Amino acid sequence: MMEEEVYKKIEAYLSGRMSTEDTHQFELEVASKPDLKDELALYKSITHHLTNTSDEDAAGYDSKHKKEIEAYIQSEEGKAIKKKLLKINEDYKTTSKKENPKRRSLYYVVSLAAIFVLLFGLFFTSNSNADLYTDYYKPSELPSFTSRSDQASLLSKASTAFKEGNLDISLTSFQEYNITAKEINPLVYVYTGLIYSEKGNLEEAIKQLDLLENSQSLDNSRALWYKALTYLKFDKSTNAKETLISIIRDSTNYKYKEAKELLAKL
Amino acid sequence: MVIKNGINYLDGLRTGDEKIIKAIYRSMFPKVRHFVLKNEGEQQDAEEVFQNALYQLSIRLKLSDIEIKLSFEAYLFTVCKNLWRKELNSKKRWVRNEEVIALKSEENYHSEAIINQERWDLFEEKLELLSPNCKELLKDYFKKVSYDLIVKKFNYASENVAFQRIFKCKKRLGDLIKKDGNYEKLKS
C-alpha cells in the first residue's frame, strides 16, 4: 500500500518540482528500497502513457520474455516472415505506382477542358504581372525547417540566408544539405526554385519545383503555386494560367482559393 | 471486431497469408503514410514504420495471441503511431546529444518495441476498467488542466479534494496494472 506522502514525493520528483537537495535525498532512498523503485517506475510509465510520450527508460529489459522474442526473430521462421513482408511491401509499391499514371491522365483530360473554358480570358490582361507577383508572393509563408531533426542547422542556415537575400550562401547550403542528407525534405526545392528564379534562370527554377511536384510529399502541391508565381515574375501569363488551372482542379491543393482569385485577375 | 469485409486480418497475419497482408496494405498504408508525413517523416519512414508494425504483430501472433478490443485497423494505426513517436523521440534526443546511440541489434530493436507495445496494451486495458469519472479526471490532470479548473468541472469542494481524488484514481490504475499477471514479465 502506498502512503499518500510517498505519492506526493513521487509526483514532485516526476514533475521536477523537487529541490536539488530533496531530489538527491529521494534518489538515495529509491536506490535503497526496491519497492519504492518499482513504484516510481510504474508511476513514470503511467505518466508516459497518459501524456502520450514514449517511455525512454522502458528499455534495457533483460527478461525471459525478451529472450524468447529474440530467439524467434533469429529463427528461420522469423526470418521468413520478415522476407515475406519485405516482398509484399515491394509489390505494393510497384502496383500503387502503376495505378497513379492512370489517374493522372484523367486529370489531364479534366484540366484540358478547363484550359479551353478559360482560354477566352487569356487575352484580357489588365494587371501587370510584376504587380501581381509582388501581391501574391509572401516570404513569410515559405516553409520553415526549425523542427526538422539532424540536418536542422544546415537547413535553417540556408533558409535564413535566403530570407536575408544572400542567395549564393543559401544555394550552397541547400546543395550541401542535398548531398549530405539521408533523406531530402522535398520542401527545400521551394527555396532552390526561388533562388534560381531570383537569379533569372527560369528553366532551372521550374526544374527544381518539378522535383517537389513529383515527390511523394503531401506538400507537393506547393510546387504548383510557386511555379505559377515564377511564371508571373517572368511575365509568362499563359504558363502561369495553366499552372493556376492545375491548382484549382483540386480544392485540397495549396493556395486553392488564392489561385482562383489570381486566375480571375489575369 | 477483427473481421472486416469478410476478411480476418489477424488470422491472415498469423498465417502469413499474402493476399490478406496486401489487403492490409491497401486499406491501411495510406493512412499511416499520411500520419508520418504530417509528423516530420518521409515516405521511407512511413514504409519502415508500417513494415515494422506488421512484422512485430506477426511475431506476437506466433508466440501468443493478441486481444483486440477495437478494430484491427485502429489497433494497427496505434502501433504505427507508437513506433513513429518513439523514433522521432530518439532522433531528437540524438540531435540534442542526450544519448550516444549504441548500435542496437535488429532483434533487440524489435523485442523492445514489442514489449513497449504490450505494456501500452496492458495500460490501456486497465485504464478502461476505471470509472468514467476517474478516466476523465486523470486525462485532464495529465493534460495539465489546473487544479482550480478541475475543482469547478468536477464540482469538488476544494483543491485538496481534487488532489485526493486524483491520487485515488492513479493508485487504482497502478494497482490494477500490478495485479495483472503480465505486468511482471513486461517490467524493465
Short mmCIF file of C-alpha atoms in Angstrom, two decimals:
data_model
loop_
_atom_site.label_atom_id
_atom_site.label_comp_id
_atom_site.label_asym_id
_atom_site.label_seq_id
_atom_site.Cartn_x
_atom_site.Cartn_y
_atom_site.Cartn_z
CA MET A 1 0.00 0.00 0.00
CA MET A 2 1.43 3.31 -0.92
CA GLU A 3 1.17 6.14 1.50
CA GLU A 4 -0.01 9.50 0.37
CA GLU A 5 3.25 11.08 1.45
CA VAL A 6 5.26 8.77 -0.77
CA TYR A 7 2.91 9.51 -3.64
CA LYS A 8 3.39 13.23 -3.14
CA LYS A 9 7.13 12.75 -3.26
CA ILE A 10 6.92 10.71 -6.44
CA GLU A 11 4.71 13.37 -8.01
CA ALA A 12 7.09 16.16 -7.07
CA TYR A 13 10.06 14.14 -8.30
CA LEU A 14 8.49 13.25 -11.66
CA SER A 15 7.29 16.77 -12.32
CA GLY A 16 10.67 18.24 -11.44
CA ARG A 17 9.22 20.32 -8.61
CA MET A 18 11.66 18.96 -6.05
CA SER A 19 14.63 20.94 -4.80
CA THR A 20 18.07 19.68 -5.73
CA GLU A 21 18.72 18.59 -2.19
CA ASP A 22 15.41 16.73 -1.88
CA THR A 23 15.96 15.13 -5.26
CA HIS A 24 19.29 13.81 -4.15
CA GLN A 25 17.79 12.54 -0.91
CA PHE A 26 14.90 10.91 -2.73
CA GLU A 27 17.20 9.20 -5.23
CA LEU A 28 19.22 7.72 -2.38
CA GLU A 29 16.01 6.46 -0.83
CA VAL A 30 14.91 4.93 -4.14
CA ALA A 31 18.24 3.19 -4.56
CA SER A 32 17.94 1.53 -1.17
CA LYS A 33 14.27 0.50 -1.41
CA PRO A 34 13.39 -1.87 -4.27
CA ASP A 35 9.65 -1.45 -3.59
CA LEU A 36 9.90 2.29 -3.94
CA LYS A 37 11.98 1.88 -7.07
CA ASP A 38 9.27 -0.30 -8.62
CA GLU A 39 6.58 2.12 -7.59
CA LEU A 40 8.44 5.04 -9.11
CA ALA A 41 8.97 3.13 -12.36
CA LEU A 42 5.28 2.27 -12.54
CA TYR A 43 4.16 5.84 -11.95
CA LYS A 44 6.61 7.08 -14.51
CA SER A 45 5.18 4.65 -17.03
CA ILE A 46 1.63 5.71 -16.21
CA THR A 47 2.61 9.33 -16.75
CA HIS A 48 4.16 8.50 -20.10
CA HIS A 49 1.14 6.52 -21.11
CA LEU A 50 -1.33 9.25 -20.25
CA THR A 51 0.71 12.03 -21.78
CA ASN A 52 1.31 10.05 -24.96
CA THR A 53 5.04 10.32 -24.66
CA SER A 54 7.40 7.45 -25.13
CA ASP A 55 8.97 5.93 -22.12
CA GLU A 56 12.68 6.04 -22.85
CA ASP A 57 13.56 4.25 -19.68
CA ALA A 58 11.36 1.32 -20.50
CA ALA A 59 14.29 -0.20 -22.31
CA GLY A 60 17.09 -2.42 -21.28
CA TYR A 61 14.83 -5.26 -20.30
CA ASP A 62 16.58 -8.50 -19.86
CA SER A 63 13.70 -10.78 -19.22
CA LYS A 64 12.87 -14.29 -20.24
CA HIS A 65 10.08 -12.86 -22.36
CA LYS A 66 12.51 -10.66 -24.27
CA LYS A 67 14.87 -13.54 -24.91
CA GLU A 68 12.01 -15.63 -26.19
CA ILE A 69 11.04 -12.90 -28.71
CA GLU A 70 14.63 -12.51 -29.86
CA ALA A 71 15.09 -16.23 -30.30
CA TYR A 72 12.04 -16.30 -32.54
CA ILE A 73 13.29 -13.35 -34.59
CA GLN A 74 16.56 -15.19 -35.19
CA SER A 75 14.85 -18.44 -36.12
CA GLU A 76 14.37 -19.47 -39.75
CA GLU A 77 10.63 -18.98 -39.35
CA GLY A 78 11.11 -15.44 -38.03
CA LYS A 79 13.45 -14.57 -40.88
CA ALA A 80 10.99 -15.97 -43.41
CA ILE A 81 8.23 -13.67 -42.10
CA LYS A 82 10.47 -10.67 -42.50
CA LYS A 83 11.39 -11.65 -46.04
CA LYS A 84 7.78 -12.14 -46.99
CA LEU A 85 6.71 -8.77 -45.62
CA LEU A 86 9.53 -7.02 -47.47
CA LYS A 87 8.41 -8.64 -50.70
CA ILE A 88 4.79 -7.60 -50.12
CA ASN A 89 5.95 -4.04 -49.47
CA GLU A 90 7.86 -4.01 -52.78
CA ASP A 91 4.86 -5.45 -54.63
CA TYR A 92 2.59 -2.86 -53.09
CA LYS A 93 4.91 -0.05 -54.12
CA THR A 94 5.04 -1.29 -57.70
CA THR A 95 1.28 -1.63 -58.04
CA SER A 96 0.49 1.72 -56.45
CA LYS A 97 2.98 3.41 -58.81
CA LYS A 98 1.28 1.77 -61.76
CA GLU A 99 -2.12 2.98 -60.63
CA ASN A 100 -1.12 6.63 -60.36
CA PRO A 101 -0.44 7.46 -64.03
CA LYS A 102 -3.95 6.28 -64.93
CA ARG A 103 -5.43 8.73 -62.52
CA ARG A 104 -3.10 11.40 -63.85
CA SER A 105 -4.29 11.00 -67.42
CA LEU A 106 -7.86 11.57 -66.26
CA TYR A 107 -6.72 14.75 -64.56
CA TYR A 108 -5.14 15.90 -67.79
CA VAL A 109 -8.42 15.48 -69.66
CA VAL A 110 -10.24 17.44 -66.98
CA SER A 111 -7.62 20.17 -66.90
CA LEU A 112 -7.51 20.42 -70.68
CA ALA A 113 -11.24 21.03 -70.66
CA ALA A 114 -10.72 23.70 -68.03
CA ILE A 115 -8.00 25.30 -70.12
CA PHE A 116 -10.36 25.59 -73.08
CA VAL A 117 -13.02 27.19 -70.95
CA LEU A 118 -10.56 29.70 -69.60
CA LEU A 119 -8.69 30.35 -72.83
CA PHE A 120 -11.15 33.10 -73.69
CA GLY A 121 -9.92 35.09 -70.76
CA LEU A 122 -6.30 34.84 -71.79
CA PHE A 123 -6.32 37.91 -73.97
CA PHE A 124 -7.65 40.32 -71.42
CA THR A 125 -4.79 41.03 -69.07
CA SER A 126 -5.32 44.14 -67.04
CA ASN A 127 -2.99 43.86 -64.02
CA SER A 128 0.72 43.90 -64.63
CA ASN A 129 2.21 40.51 -63.90
CA ALA A 130 5.03 42.02 -61.87
CA ASP A 131 2.48 43.74 -59.60
CA LEU A 132 0.56 40.52 -59.12
CA TYR A 133 3.77 38.70 -58.27
CA THR A 134 4.52 41.24 -55.55
CA ASP A 135 0.97 41.00 -54.23
CA TYR A 136 0.92 37.25 -54.02
CA TYR A 137 4.49 36.30 -53.18
CA LYS A 138 4.75 36.27 -49.39
CA PRO A 139 8.18 35.37 -47.98
CA SER A 140 6.61 34.80 -44.57
CA GLU A 141 4.80 31.78 -45.96
CA LEU A 142 7.95 29.98 -47.03
CA PRO A 143 8.40 26.60 -45.40
CA SER A 144 10.19 26.64 -42.09
CA PHE A 145 12.62 23.93 -41.12
CA THR A 146 13.04 24.63 -37.45
CA SER A 147 11.55 21.36 -36.31
CA ARG A 148 13.47 19.11 -38.64
CA SER A 149 15.91 16.83 -36.95
CA ASP A 150 19.58 16.16 -37.66
CA GLN A 151 20.09 18.49 -40.59
CA ALA A 152 18.19 21.27 -38.83
CA SER A 153 21.05 23.72 -38.50
CA LEU A 154 22.08 23.47 -42.14
CA LEU A 155 18.51 23.96 -43.33
CA SER A 156 17.81 26.86 -41.06
CA LYS A 157 21.10 28.48 -42.10
CA ALA A 158 20.14 28.03 -45.74
CA SER A 159 16.62 29.38 -45.38
CA THR A 160 17.73 32.33 -43.24
CA ALA A 161 20.37 33.25 -45.81
CA PHE A 162 17.67 33.19 -48.48
CA LYS A 163 15.38 35.44 -46.46
CA GLU A 164 18.26 37.86 -45.94
CA GLY A 165 18.91 37.95 -49.64
CA ASN A 166 22.23 36.06 -49.55
CA LEU A 167 21.33 33.88 -52.49
CA ASP A 168 24.73 32.32 -53.07
CA ILE A 169 25.26 31.31 -49.45
CA SER A 170 21.73 29.97 -49.35
CA LEU A 171 22.15 27.94 -52.53
CA THR A 172 25.46 26.47 -51.38
CA SER A 173 23.93 25.44 -48.06
CA PHE A 174 20.92 23.83 -49.70
CA GLN A 175 23.22 21.98 -52.10
CA GLU A 176 25.34 20.79 -49.21
CA TYR A 177 22.17 19.57 -47.48
CA ASN A 178 21.03 17.78 -50.62
CA ILE A 179 24.33 15.94 -50.79
CA THR A 180 24.64 15.02 -47.14
CA ALA A 181 21.05 14.39 -46.03
CA LYS A 182 19.99 10.79 -45.82
CA GLU A 183 16.53 11.72 -46.97
CA ILE A 184 15.83 15.06 -48.54
CA ASN A 185 12.91 17.12 -47.33
CA PRO A 186 11.32 18.00 -50.69
CA LEU A 187 10.28 21.43 -49.42
CA VAL A 188 13.88 22.59 -49.93
CA TYR A 189 13.03 22.74 -53.62
CA VAL A 190 10.73 25.68 -52.95
CA TYR A 191 13.81 27.59 -51.90
CA THR A 192 16.16 26.37 -54.61
CA GLY A 193 13.44 27.09 -57.18
CA LEU A 194 13.03 30.63 -55.91
CA ILE A 195 16.79 31.16 -55.80
CA TYR A 196 17.12 30.29 -59.48
CA SER A 197 14.10 32.43 -60.20
CA GLU A 198 15.78 35.38 -58.44
CA LYS A 199 18.92 34.71 -60.43
CA GLY A 200 16.89 34.94 -63.65
CA ASN A 201 17.14 31.26 -64.55
CA LEU A 202 13.56 30.27 -65.32
CA GLU A 203 14.36 26.84 -66.69
CA GLU A 204 16.34 25.72 -63.64
CA ALA A 205 13.75 27.25 -61.29
CA ILE A 206 10.99 25.15 -62.86
CA LYS A 207 13.22 22.06 -62.74
CA GLN A 208 13.68 22.48 -59.00
CA LEU A 209 9.95 22.92 -58.44
CA ASP A 210 9.30 19.84 -60.59
CA LEU A 211 11.34 17.86 -58.07
CA LEU A 212 8.90 18.89 -55.35
CA GLU A 213 5.85 18.37 -57.53
CA ASN A 214 6.90 14.84 -58.38
CA SER A 215 7.88 13.94 -54.83
CA GLN A 216 5.69 11.82 -52.60
CA SER A 217 5.35 14.70 -50.17
CA LEU A 218 1.87 15.72 -49.10
CA ASP A 219 3.03 19.26 -49.70
CA ASN A 220 3.81 18.68 -53.35
CA SER A 221 1.01 20.98 -54.49
CA ARG A 222 3.05 23.89 -53.13
CA ALA A 223 5.23 23.40 -56.18
CA LEU A 224 2.35 24.47 -58.42
CA TRP A 225 1.80 27.70 -56.52
CA TYR A 226 5.45 28.69 -56.68
CA LYS A 227 5.60 27.72 -60.33
CA ALA A 228 2.65 29.97 -61.07
CA LEU A 229 4.35 32.84 -59.24
CA THR A 230 7.62 32.19 -61.04
CA TYR A 231 5.89 32.33 -64.42
CA LEU A 232 4.29 35.61 -63.41
CA LYS A 233 7.67 37.00 -62.47
CA PHE A 234 8.97 36.08 -65.91
CA ASP A 235 5.85 37.57 -67.49
CA LYS A 236 4.73 34.20 -68.85
CA SER A 237 0.98 34.69 -68.48
CA THR A 238 -0.08 31.61 -70.39
CA ASN A 239 2.13 29.31 -68.35
CA ALA A 240 1.03 30.98 -65.13
CA LYS A 241 -2.62 30.49 -66.03
CA GLU A 242 -2.14 26.87 -66.96
CA THR A 243 -0.43 26.23 -63.65
CA LEU A 244 -3.17 28.01 -61.72
CA ILE A 245 -5.74 25.89 -63.53
CA SER A 246 -3.96 22.78 -62.29
CA ILE A 247 -4.20 24.14 -58.76
CA ILE A 248 -7.94 24.77 -58.87
CA ARG A 249 -8.53 21.28 -60.14
CA ASP A 250 -8.34 20.02 -56.57
CA SER A 251 -9.64 22.04 -53.63
CA THR A 252 -7.13 20.43 -51.28
CA ASN A 253 -4.23 21.93 -53.23
CA TYR A 254 -2.07 24.53 -51.59
CA LYS A 255 -3.42 28.07 -52.15
CA TYR A 256 -6.55 26.83 -53.89
CA LYS A 257 -8.53 29.99 -53.03
CA GLU A 258 -5.75 32.37 -53.95
CA ALA A 259 -5.21 30.52 -57.21
CA LYS A 260 -8.85 31.08 -58.18
CA GLU A 261 -8.61 34.72 -57.25
CA LEU A 262 -5.36 35.25 -59.10
CA LEU A 263 -6.68 33.48 -62.16
CA ALA A 264 -9.64 35.84 -62.25
CA LYS A 265 -7.28 38.81 -62.19
CA LEU A 266 -5.13 37.56 -65.00
CA MET B 1 -14.07 -6.95 -34.38
CA VAL B 2 -11.07 -8.19 -36.29
CA ILE B 3 -13.09 -9.24 -39.29
CA LYS B 4 -13.92 -6.68 -41.91
CA ASN B 5 -15.44 -7.23 -45.35
CA GLY B 6 -15.28 -10.92 -44.57
CA ILE B 7 -11.50 -10.78 -44.09
CA ASN B 8 -9.96 -11.84 -40.82
CA TYR B 9 -6.86 -9.66 -40.75
CA LEU B 10 -5.41 -11.14 -37.59
CA ASP B 11 -5.64 -14.67 -38.91
CA GLY B 12 -4.16 -13.55 -42.20
CA LEU B 13 -1.22 -12.05 -40.41
CA ARG B 14 -0.80 -15.07 -38.19
CA THR B 15 -0.67 -17.47 -41.12
CA GLY B 16 1.24 -15.05 -43.34
CA ASP B 17 -1.49 -15.00 -46.00
CA GLU B 18 -0.09 -12.82 -48.78
CA LYS B 19 -3.48 -11.80 -50.15
CA ILE B 20 -4.71 -10.62 -46.78
CA ILE B 21 -1.48 -8.77 -45.99
CA LYS B 22 -1.77 -7.00 -49.33
CA ALA B 23 -5.32 -6.05 -48.41
CA ILE B 24 -3.97 -4.61 -45.14
CA TYR B 25 -1.51 -2.53 -47.16
CA ARG B 26 -4.20 -1.21 -49.45
CA SER B 27 -6.60 -0.32 -46.69
CA MET B 28 -4.15 0.98 -44.08
CA PHE B 29 -0.85 2.14 -45.54
CA PRO B 30 -2.18 5.44 -46.98
CA LYS B 31 -3.44 6.50 -43.56
CA VAL B 32 -0.16 5.65 -41.84
CA ARG B 33 1.80 7.38 -44.59
CA HIS B 34 -0.30 10.48 -44.13
CA PHE B 35 0.35 10.44 -40.39
CA VAL B 36 4.12 10.02 -40.74
CA LEU B 37 4.45 12.70 -43.41
CA LYS B 38 2.41 15.12 -41.33
CA ASN B 39 4.74 14.43 -38.42
CA GLU B 40 8.16 15.26 -39.78
CA GLY B 41 8.65 11.98 -41.60
CA GLU B 42 9.24 10.95 -45.18
CA GLN B 43 7.86 8.25 -47.44
CA GLN B 44 10.62 5.86 -46.47
CA ASP B 45 9.96 6.38 -42.78
CA ALA B 46 6.30 5.54 -43.33
CA GLU B 47 7.22 2.34 -45.16
CA GLU B 48 9.60 1.29 -42.40
CA VAL B 49 7.12 2.00 -39.65
CA PHE B 50 4.41 0.03 -41.43
CA GLN B 51 6.75 -2.89 -42.15
CA ASN B 52 7.98 -3.00 -38.57
CA ALA B 53 4.46 -2.82 -37.16
CA LEU B 54 3.28 -5.74 -39.30
CA TYR B 55 6.43 -7.70 -38.52
CA GLN B 56 6.13 -7.18 -34.78
CA LEU B 57 2.44 -8.07 -34.79
CA SER B 58 3.23 -11.25 -36.75
CA ILE B 59 5.83 -12.27 -34.19
CA ARG B 60 3.45 -11.61 -31.33
CA LEU B 61 0.75 -13.66 -33.02
CA LYS B 62 3.18 -16.56 -33.45
CA LEU B 63 4.29 -16.50 -29.83
CA SER B 64 0.95 -15.87 -28.15
CA ASP B 65 -2.23 -14.07 -29.08
CA ILE B 66 -3.38 -10.51 -29.30
CA GLU B 67 -6.72 -9.48 -27.99
CA ILE B 68 -8.03 -6.53 -29.91
CA LYS B 69 -10.95 -4.61 -28.49
CA LEU B 70 -11.31 -2.08 -31.29
CA SER B 71 -10.99 -2.73 -35.00
CA PHE B 72 -7.80 -4.24 -36.36
CA GLU B 73 -7.25 -1.09 -38.37
CA ALA B 74 -7.48 1.16 -35.33
CA TYR B 75 -5.08 -1.08 -33.48
CA LEU B 76 -2.54 -1.25 -36.29
CA PHE B 77 -2.71 2.53 -36.57
CA THR B 78 -1.97 2.86 -32.85
CA VAL B 79 1.01 0.51 -33.14
CA CYS B 80 2.37 2.57 -36.05
CA LYS B 81 1.84 5.84 -34.19
CA ASN B 82 3.69 4.50 -31.15
CA LEU B 83 6.60 3.31 -33.29
CA TRP B 84 6.90 6.62 -35.10
CA ARG B 85 6.63 8.60 -31.88
CA LYS B 86 9.47 6.60 -30.38
CA GLU B 87 11.55 7.02 -33.50
CA LEU B 88 11.08 10.79 -33.51
CA ASN B 89 11.87 10.97 -29.85
CA SER B 90 15.14 9.14 -30.17
CA LYS B 91 16.11 11.25 -33.19
CA LYS B 92 15.53 14.40 -31.15
CA ARG B 93 17.47 13.08 -28.21
CA TRP B 94 20.25 12.21 -30.55
CA VAL B 95 20.28 15.72 -32.02
CA ARG B 96 20.38 17.20 -28.53
CA ASN B 97 23.30 14.88 -27.76
CA GLU B 98 21.47 13.42 -24.82
CA GLU B 99 22.49 9.94 -25.65
CA VAL B 100 25.18 8.23 -27.54
CA ILE B 101 23.45 5.85 -29.81
CA ALA B 102 24.66 2.42 -29.05
CA LEU B 103 24.03 0.35 -32.11
CA LYS B 104 21.15 -1.90 -31.29
CA SER B 105 20.87 -5.24 -32.92
CA GLU B 106 17.81 -5.72 -35.04
CA GLU B 107 16.32 -8.33 -32.74
CA ASN B 108 16.89 -6.05 -29.78
CA TYR B 109 15.10 -3.21 -31.53
CA HIS B 110 12.10 -5.38 -32.32
CA SER B 111 11.90 -7.11 -28.95
CA GLU B 112 11.94 -3.76 -27.14
CA ALA B 113 9.31 -2.35 -29.45
CA ILE B 114 7.13 -5.42 -28.94
CA ILE B 115 7.39 -5.22 -25.17
CA ASN B 116 6.66 -1.49 -25.25
CA GLN B 117 3.52 -2.14 -27.25
CA GLU B 118 2.47 -4.96 -24.93
CA ARG B 119 2.89 -2.59 -21.99
CA TRP B 120 0.86 0.01 -23.84
CA ASP B 121 -1.93 -2.55 -24.37
CA LEU B 122 -1.88 -3.50 -20.71
CA PHE B 123 -2.05 0.11 -19.51
CA GLU B 124 -4.84 0.89 -21.94
CA GLU B 125 -6.81 -2.17 -20.86
CA LYS B 126 -6.58 -1.18 -17.20
CA LEU B 127 -7.41 2.43 -17.92
CA GLU B 128 -10.66 1.22 -19.45
CA LEU B 129 -11.52 -0.51 -16.17
CA LEU B 130 -11.57 2.76 -14.25
CA SER B 131 -14.83 4.63 -13.74
CA PRO B 132 -15.61 7.20 -16.45
CA ASN B 133 -15.15 9.91 -13.87
CA CYS B 134 -11.67 8.67 -12.91
CA LYS B 135 -10.59 8.37 -16.54
CA GLU B 136 -11.74 11.87 -17.33
CA LEU B 137 -10.07 13.23 -14.25
CA LEU B 138 -6.73 11.58 -15.00
CA LYS B 139 -6.81 12.73 -18.60
CA ASP B 140 -7.45 16.32 -17.54
CA TYR B 141 -4.81 16.11 -14.89
CA PHE B 142 -2.20 14.89 -17.36
CA LYS B 143 -3.26 17.48 -19.89
CA LYS B 144 -2.11 19.86 -17.16
CA VAL B 145 -5.55 21.33 -16.60
CA SER B 146 -5.14 23.46 -13.47
CA TYR B 147 -6.49 22.32 -10.13
CA ASP B 148 -8.95 25.19 -9.84
CA LEU B 149 -10.48 24.28 -13.22
CA ILE B 150 -10.68 20.62 -12.20
CA VAL B 151 -12.43 21.68 -8.98
CA LYS B 152 -15.02 23.61 -10.99
CA LYS B 153 -15.52 20.99 -13.67
CA PHE B 154 -15.95 18.07 -11.26
CA ASN B 155 -17.76 20.04 -8.57
CA TYR B 156 -15.25 19.28 -5.85
CA ALA B 157 -15.34 21.16 -2.57
CA SER B 158 -11.69 22.16 -2.69
CA GLU B 159 -8.38 21.63 -4.42
CA ASN B 160 -7.43 19.25 -1.68
CA VAL B 161 -10.43 17.06 -2.51
CA ALA B 162 -9.38 17.12 -6.17
CA PHE B 163 -5.87 16.09 -5.20
CA GLN B 164 -7.18 13.21 -3.08
CA ARG B 165 -9.40 12.03 -5.90
CA ILE B 166 -6.58 12.11 -8.45
CA PHE B 167 -4.38 10.25 -6.03
CA LYS B 168 -7.01 7.53 -5.60
CA CYS B 169 -7.62 7.18 -9.33
CA LYS B 170 -3.95 6.94 -10.10
CA LYS B 171 -3.42 4.48 -7.31
CA ARG B 172 -6.30 2.36 -8.52
CA LEU B 173 -4.82 2.31 -12.01
CA GLY B 174 -1.42 1.39 -10.59
CA ASP B 175 -2.93 -1.42 -8.51
CA LEU B 176 -4.85 -2.82 -11.48
CA ILE B 177 -1.67 -2.88 -13.55
CA LYS B 178 0.40 -4.51 -10.80
CA LYS B 179 -2.23 -7.14 -10.16
CA ASP B 180 -2.16 -8.30 -13.77
CA GLY B 181 -0.02 -11.38 -14.17
CA ASN B 182 1.52 -9.99 -17.35
CA TYR B 183 2.95 -6.89 -15.71
CA GLU B 184 5.81 -8.78 -14.12
CA LYS B 185 7.14 -10.05 -17.43
CA LEU B 186 6.85 -6.61 -19.04
CA LYS B 187 8.73 -4.74 -16.32
CA SER B 188 12.05 -3.20 -17.20
#
